[in-house]
Tab-separated table of C-alpha atoms in Angstrom:
chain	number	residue	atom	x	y	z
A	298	UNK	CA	-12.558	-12.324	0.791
A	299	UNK	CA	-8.881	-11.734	2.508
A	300	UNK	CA	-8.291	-9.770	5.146
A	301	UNK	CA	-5.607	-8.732	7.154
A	302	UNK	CA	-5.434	-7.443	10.915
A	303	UNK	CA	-2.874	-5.895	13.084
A	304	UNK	CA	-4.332	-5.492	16.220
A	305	UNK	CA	-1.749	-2.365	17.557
A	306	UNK	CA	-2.665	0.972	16.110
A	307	UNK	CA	0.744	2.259	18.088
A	308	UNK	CA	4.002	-0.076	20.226
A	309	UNK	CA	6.304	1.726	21.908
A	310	UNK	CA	9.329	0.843	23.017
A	311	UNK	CA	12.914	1.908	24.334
A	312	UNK	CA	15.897	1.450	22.443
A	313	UNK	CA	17.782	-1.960	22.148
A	314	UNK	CA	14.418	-4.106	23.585
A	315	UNK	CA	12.686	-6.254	21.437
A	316	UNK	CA	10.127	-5.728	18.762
A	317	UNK	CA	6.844	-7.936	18.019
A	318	UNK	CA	4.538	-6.132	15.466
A	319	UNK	CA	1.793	-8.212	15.054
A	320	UNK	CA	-0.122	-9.510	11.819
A	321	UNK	CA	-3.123	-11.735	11.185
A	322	UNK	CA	-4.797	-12.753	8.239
A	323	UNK	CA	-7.852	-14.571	6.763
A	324	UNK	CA	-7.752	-16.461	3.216
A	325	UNK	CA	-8.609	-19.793	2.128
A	326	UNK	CA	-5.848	-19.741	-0.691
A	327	UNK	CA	-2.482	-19.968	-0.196
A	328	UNK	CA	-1.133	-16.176	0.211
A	329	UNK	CA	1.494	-14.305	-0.341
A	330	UNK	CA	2.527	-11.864	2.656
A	331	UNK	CA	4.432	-9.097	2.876
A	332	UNK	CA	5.365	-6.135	5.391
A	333	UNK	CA	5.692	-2.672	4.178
A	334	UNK	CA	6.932	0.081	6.103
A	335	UNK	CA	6.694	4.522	5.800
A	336	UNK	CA	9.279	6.409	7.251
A	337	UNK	CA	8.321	9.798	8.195
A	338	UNK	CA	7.916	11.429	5.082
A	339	UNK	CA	8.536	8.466	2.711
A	340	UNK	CA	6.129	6.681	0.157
A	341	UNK	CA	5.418	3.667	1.550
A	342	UNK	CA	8.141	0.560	0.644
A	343	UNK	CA	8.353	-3.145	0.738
A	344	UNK	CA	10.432	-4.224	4.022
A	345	UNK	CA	10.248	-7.628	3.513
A	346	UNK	CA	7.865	-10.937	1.596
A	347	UNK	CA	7.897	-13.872	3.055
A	348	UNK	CA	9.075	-16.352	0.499
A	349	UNK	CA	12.156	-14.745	0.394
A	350	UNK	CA	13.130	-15.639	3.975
A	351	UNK	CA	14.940	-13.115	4.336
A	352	UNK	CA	16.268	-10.573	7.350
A	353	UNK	CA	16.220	-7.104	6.195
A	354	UNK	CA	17.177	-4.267	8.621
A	355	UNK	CA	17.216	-6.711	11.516
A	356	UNK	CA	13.455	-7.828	10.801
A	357	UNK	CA	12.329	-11.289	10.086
A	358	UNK	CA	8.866	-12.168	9.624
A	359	UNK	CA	7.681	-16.163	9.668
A	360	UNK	CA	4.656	-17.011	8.104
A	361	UNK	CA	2.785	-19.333	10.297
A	362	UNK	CA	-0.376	-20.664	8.678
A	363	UNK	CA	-1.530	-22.866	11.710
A	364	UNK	CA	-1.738	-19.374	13.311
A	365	UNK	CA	-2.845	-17.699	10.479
A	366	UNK	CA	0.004	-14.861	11.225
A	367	UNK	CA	2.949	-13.187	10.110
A	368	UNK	CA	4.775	-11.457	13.042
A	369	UNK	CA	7.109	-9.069	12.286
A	370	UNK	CA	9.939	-9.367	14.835
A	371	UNK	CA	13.504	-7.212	15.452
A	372	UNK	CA	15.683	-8.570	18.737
A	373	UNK	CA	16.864	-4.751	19.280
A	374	UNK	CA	15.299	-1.478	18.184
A	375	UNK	CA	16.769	0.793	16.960
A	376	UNK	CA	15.788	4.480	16.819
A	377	UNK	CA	15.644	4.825	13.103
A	378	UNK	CA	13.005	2.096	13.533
A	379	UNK	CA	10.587	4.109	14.315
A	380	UNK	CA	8.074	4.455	11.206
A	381	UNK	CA	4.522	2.739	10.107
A	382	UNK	CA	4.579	-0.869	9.001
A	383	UNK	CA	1.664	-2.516	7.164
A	384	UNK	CA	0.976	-6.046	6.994
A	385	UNK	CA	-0.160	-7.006	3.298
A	386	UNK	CA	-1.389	-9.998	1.545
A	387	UNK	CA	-1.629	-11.230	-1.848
A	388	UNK	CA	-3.846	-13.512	-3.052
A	389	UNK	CA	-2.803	-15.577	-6.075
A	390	UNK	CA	-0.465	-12.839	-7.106
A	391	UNK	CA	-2.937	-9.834	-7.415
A	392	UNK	CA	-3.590	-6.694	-5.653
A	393	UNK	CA	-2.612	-6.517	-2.086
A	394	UNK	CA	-5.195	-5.812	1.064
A	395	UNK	CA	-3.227	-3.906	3.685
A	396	UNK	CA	-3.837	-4.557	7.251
A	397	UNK	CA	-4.620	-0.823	9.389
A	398	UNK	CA	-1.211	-0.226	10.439
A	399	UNK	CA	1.027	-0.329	13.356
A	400	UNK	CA	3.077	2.798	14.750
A	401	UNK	CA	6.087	1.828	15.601
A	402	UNK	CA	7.962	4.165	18.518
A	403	UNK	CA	11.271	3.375	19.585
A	404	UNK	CA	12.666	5.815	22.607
A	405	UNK	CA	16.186	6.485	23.341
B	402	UNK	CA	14.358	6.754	-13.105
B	403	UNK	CA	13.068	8.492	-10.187
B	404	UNK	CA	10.403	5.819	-9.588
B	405	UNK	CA	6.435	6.035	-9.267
B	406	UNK	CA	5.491	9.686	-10.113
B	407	UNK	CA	1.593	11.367	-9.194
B	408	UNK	CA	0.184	14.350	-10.145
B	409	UNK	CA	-0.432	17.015	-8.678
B	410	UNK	CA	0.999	15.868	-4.822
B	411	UNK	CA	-1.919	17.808	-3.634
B	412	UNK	CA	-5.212	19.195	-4.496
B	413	UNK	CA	-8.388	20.871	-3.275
B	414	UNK	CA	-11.822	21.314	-4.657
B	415	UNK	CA	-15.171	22.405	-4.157
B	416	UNK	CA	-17.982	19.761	-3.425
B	417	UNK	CA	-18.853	18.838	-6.743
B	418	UNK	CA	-16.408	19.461	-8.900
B	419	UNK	CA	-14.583	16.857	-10.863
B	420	UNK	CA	-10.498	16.022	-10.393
B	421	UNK	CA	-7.919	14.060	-11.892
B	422	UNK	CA	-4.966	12.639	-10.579
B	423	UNK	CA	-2.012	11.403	-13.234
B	424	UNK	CA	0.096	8.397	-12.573
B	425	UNK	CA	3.399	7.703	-14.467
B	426	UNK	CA	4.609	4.041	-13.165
B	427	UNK	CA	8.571	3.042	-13.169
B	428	UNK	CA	9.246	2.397	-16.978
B	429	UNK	CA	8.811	-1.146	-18.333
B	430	UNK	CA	6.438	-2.186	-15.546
B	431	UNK	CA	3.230	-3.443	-17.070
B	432	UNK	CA	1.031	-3.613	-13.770
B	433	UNK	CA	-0.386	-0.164	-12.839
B	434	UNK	CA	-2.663	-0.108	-9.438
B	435	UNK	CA	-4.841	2.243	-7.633
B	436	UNK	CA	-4.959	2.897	-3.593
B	437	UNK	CA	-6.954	5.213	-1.202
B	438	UNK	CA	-5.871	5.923	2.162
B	439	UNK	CA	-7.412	7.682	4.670
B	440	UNK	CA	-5.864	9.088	8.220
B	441	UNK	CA	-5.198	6.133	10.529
B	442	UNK	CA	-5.852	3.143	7.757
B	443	UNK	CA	-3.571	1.325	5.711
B	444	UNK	CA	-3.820	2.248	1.972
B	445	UNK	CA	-7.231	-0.036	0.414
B	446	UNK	CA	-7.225	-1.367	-3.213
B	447	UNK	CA	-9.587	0.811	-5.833
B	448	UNK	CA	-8.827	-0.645	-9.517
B	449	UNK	CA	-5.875	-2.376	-10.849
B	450	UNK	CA	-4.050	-2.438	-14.796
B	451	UNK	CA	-1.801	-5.056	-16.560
B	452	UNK	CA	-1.003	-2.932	-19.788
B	453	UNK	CA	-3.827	-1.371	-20.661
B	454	UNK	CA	-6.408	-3.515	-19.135
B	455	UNK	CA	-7.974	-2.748	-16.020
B	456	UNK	CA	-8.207	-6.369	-14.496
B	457	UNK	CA	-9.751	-5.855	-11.070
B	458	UNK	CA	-12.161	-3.181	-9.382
B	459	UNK	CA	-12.725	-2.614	-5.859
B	460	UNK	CA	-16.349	-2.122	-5.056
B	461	UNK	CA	-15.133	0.835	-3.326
B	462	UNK	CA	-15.025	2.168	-6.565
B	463	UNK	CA	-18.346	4.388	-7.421
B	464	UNK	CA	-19.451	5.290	-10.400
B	465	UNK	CA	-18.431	8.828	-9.814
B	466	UNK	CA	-14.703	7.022	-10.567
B	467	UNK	CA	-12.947	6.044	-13.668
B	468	UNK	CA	-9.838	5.022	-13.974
B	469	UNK	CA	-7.537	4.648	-17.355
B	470	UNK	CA	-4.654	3.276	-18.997
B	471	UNK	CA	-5.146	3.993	-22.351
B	472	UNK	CA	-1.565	3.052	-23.992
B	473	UNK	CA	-0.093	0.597	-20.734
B	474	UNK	CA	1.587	3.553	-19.434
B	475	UNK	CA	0.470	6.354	-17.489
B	476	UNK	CA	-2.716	6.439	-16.031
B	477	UNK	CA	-5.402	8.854	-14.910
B	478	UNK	CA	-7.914	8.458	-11.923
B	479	UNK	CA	-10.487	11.142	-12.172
B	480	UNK	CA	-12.831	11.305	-9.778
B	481	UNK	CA	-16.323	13.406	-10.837
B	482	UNK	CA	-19.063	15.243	-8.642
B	483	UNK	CA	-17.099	15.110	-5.594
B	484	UNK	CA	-18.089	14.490	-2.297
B	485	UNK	CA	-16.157	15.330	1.123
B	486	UNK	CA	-15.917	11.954	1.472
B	487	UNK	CA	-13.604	11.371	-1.052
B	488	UNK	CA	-10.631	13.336	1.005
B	489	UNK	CA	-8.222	11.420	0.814
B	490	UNK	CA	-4.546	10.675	-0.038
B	491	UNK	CA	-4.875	8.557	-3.572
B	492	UNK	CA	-2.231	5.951	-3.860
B	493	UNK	CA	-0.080	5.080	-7.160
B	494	UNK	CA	2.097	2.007	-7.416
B	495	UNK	CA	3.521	-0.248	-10.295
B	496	UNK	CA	5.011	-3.990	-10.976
B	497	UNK	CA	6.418	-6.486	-13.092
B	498	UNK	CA	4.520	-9.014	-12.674
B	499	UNK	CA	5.654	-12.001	-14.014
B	500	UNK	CA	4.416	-15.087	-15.693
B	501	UNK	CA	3.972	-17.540	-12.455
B	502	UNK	CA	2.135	-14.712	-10.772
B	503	UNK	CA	4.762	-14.852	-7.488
B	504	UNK	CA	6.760	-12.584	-5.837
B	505	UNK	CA	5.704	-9.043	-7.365
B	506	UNK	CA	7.459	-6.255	-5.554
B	507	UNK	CA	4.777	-3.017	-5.811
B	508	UNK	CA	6.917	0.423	-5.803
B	509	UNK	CA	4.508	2.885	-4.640
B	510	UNK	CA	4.313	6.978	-5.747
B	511	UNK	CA	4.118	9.611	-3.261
B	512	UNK	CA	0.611	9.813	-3.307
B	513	UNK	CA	-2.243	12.838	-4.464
B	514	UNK	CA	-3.466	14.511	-1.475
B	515	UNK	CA	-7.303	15.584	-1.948
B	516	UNK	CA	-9.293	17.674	-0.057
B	517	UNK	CA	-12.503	18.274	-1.013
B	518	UNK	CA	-14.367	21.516	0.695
């Protein structure tokens, strides 16, 4: 069975440092993984997949599968960063297992 | 379209009795899918549709739970004889998922809140 981990219930950080949220996973497929993210007061929303390669909001995430990880990564926070982000995988297309979460605080 | 609707947003009940939460997905989107989440957890998978079928089951999923589709549309979770356990925020969402099975976005709903006292 998949599953994913993120080992940080809560990061803090100040304003304009860098941003590592972190994101393992387990499945002997090849997955699809994605990061989702809930503002305060916001349904939860797709940030970003990662066969779209994409940056969205300053965020990249590379999936490394040597590692077994998808890292989601910003150079500078920025206050409206602040929210939860889930790590999510799907296997073969179906239903996706969340990771637990990871609070993201950025200070001013 | 105002996206991934669930009703009612929130809801309490007395230990045993039985609830229903209604989910109307965005509008053409054949793949309908149930979530629970509880404080400090990331939403986990109960049941899952593709038109009317219901493809997938968690084994989180008691028999106290049943979950419908019955014309590919909306669907209703209903949740019978329940149990404080079962407080929880219940999770809508919806996709198109397409033919080679990749790159399904999920739109999720607000979510049900139930509290069961």
């Amino acid at each position: 069975a998949q599953r994913v981990t993120q080992p940080e219930k809560l990061l803090s950080v100040f304003k304009g440092a860098p941003v590592e949220l972190k994101c393992n996973y387990s499945y002997s497929g090849s997955p699809e993984l994605f990061w989702y993210v809930q503002y305060s007061r916001q349904r939860l929303q797709l940030l970003l997949r990662h066969i779209s390669r994409e940056s969205i909001k300053g965020f990249t995430a590379d999936l490394n599968k040597g590692e077994t990880s998808f890292h989601l990564k910003k150079p500078f926070a920025q206050e409206e960063d602040s929210a939860m982000y889930y790590c999510a995988l799907s296997p073969g297309g179906r239903a996706l297992t969340f990771g637990s979460g990871t609070r993201l605080q950025v200070q001013p | 379209d105002t996206g991934v609707s669930q009703d009612p947003r929130h809801k309490i009940t007395k230990r045993g009795q039985n609830v229903t939460f209604r989910c109307d997905p965005i509008s053409e989107h054949n793949r309908l899918y149930w979530y629970r989440q509880t404080l400090g957890q990331g939403p986990e998978f109960l049941t899952y549709f593709q038109n009317e079928a219901q493809l997938e089951k968690s084994r989180l999923l008691s028999d106290r739970f049943s979950a419908e589709r019955p014309k590919g549309s909306f669907s209703t979770l209903e949740i019978q004889r329940t149990e404080q356990g079962d407080s929880a925020m219940y999770l809508c969402a919806s996709s198109l998922a397409r033919a080679d099975s990749s790159g399904n976005t999920i739109y999720f709903g607000e979510g049900s809140w139930l509290t069961v006292v």
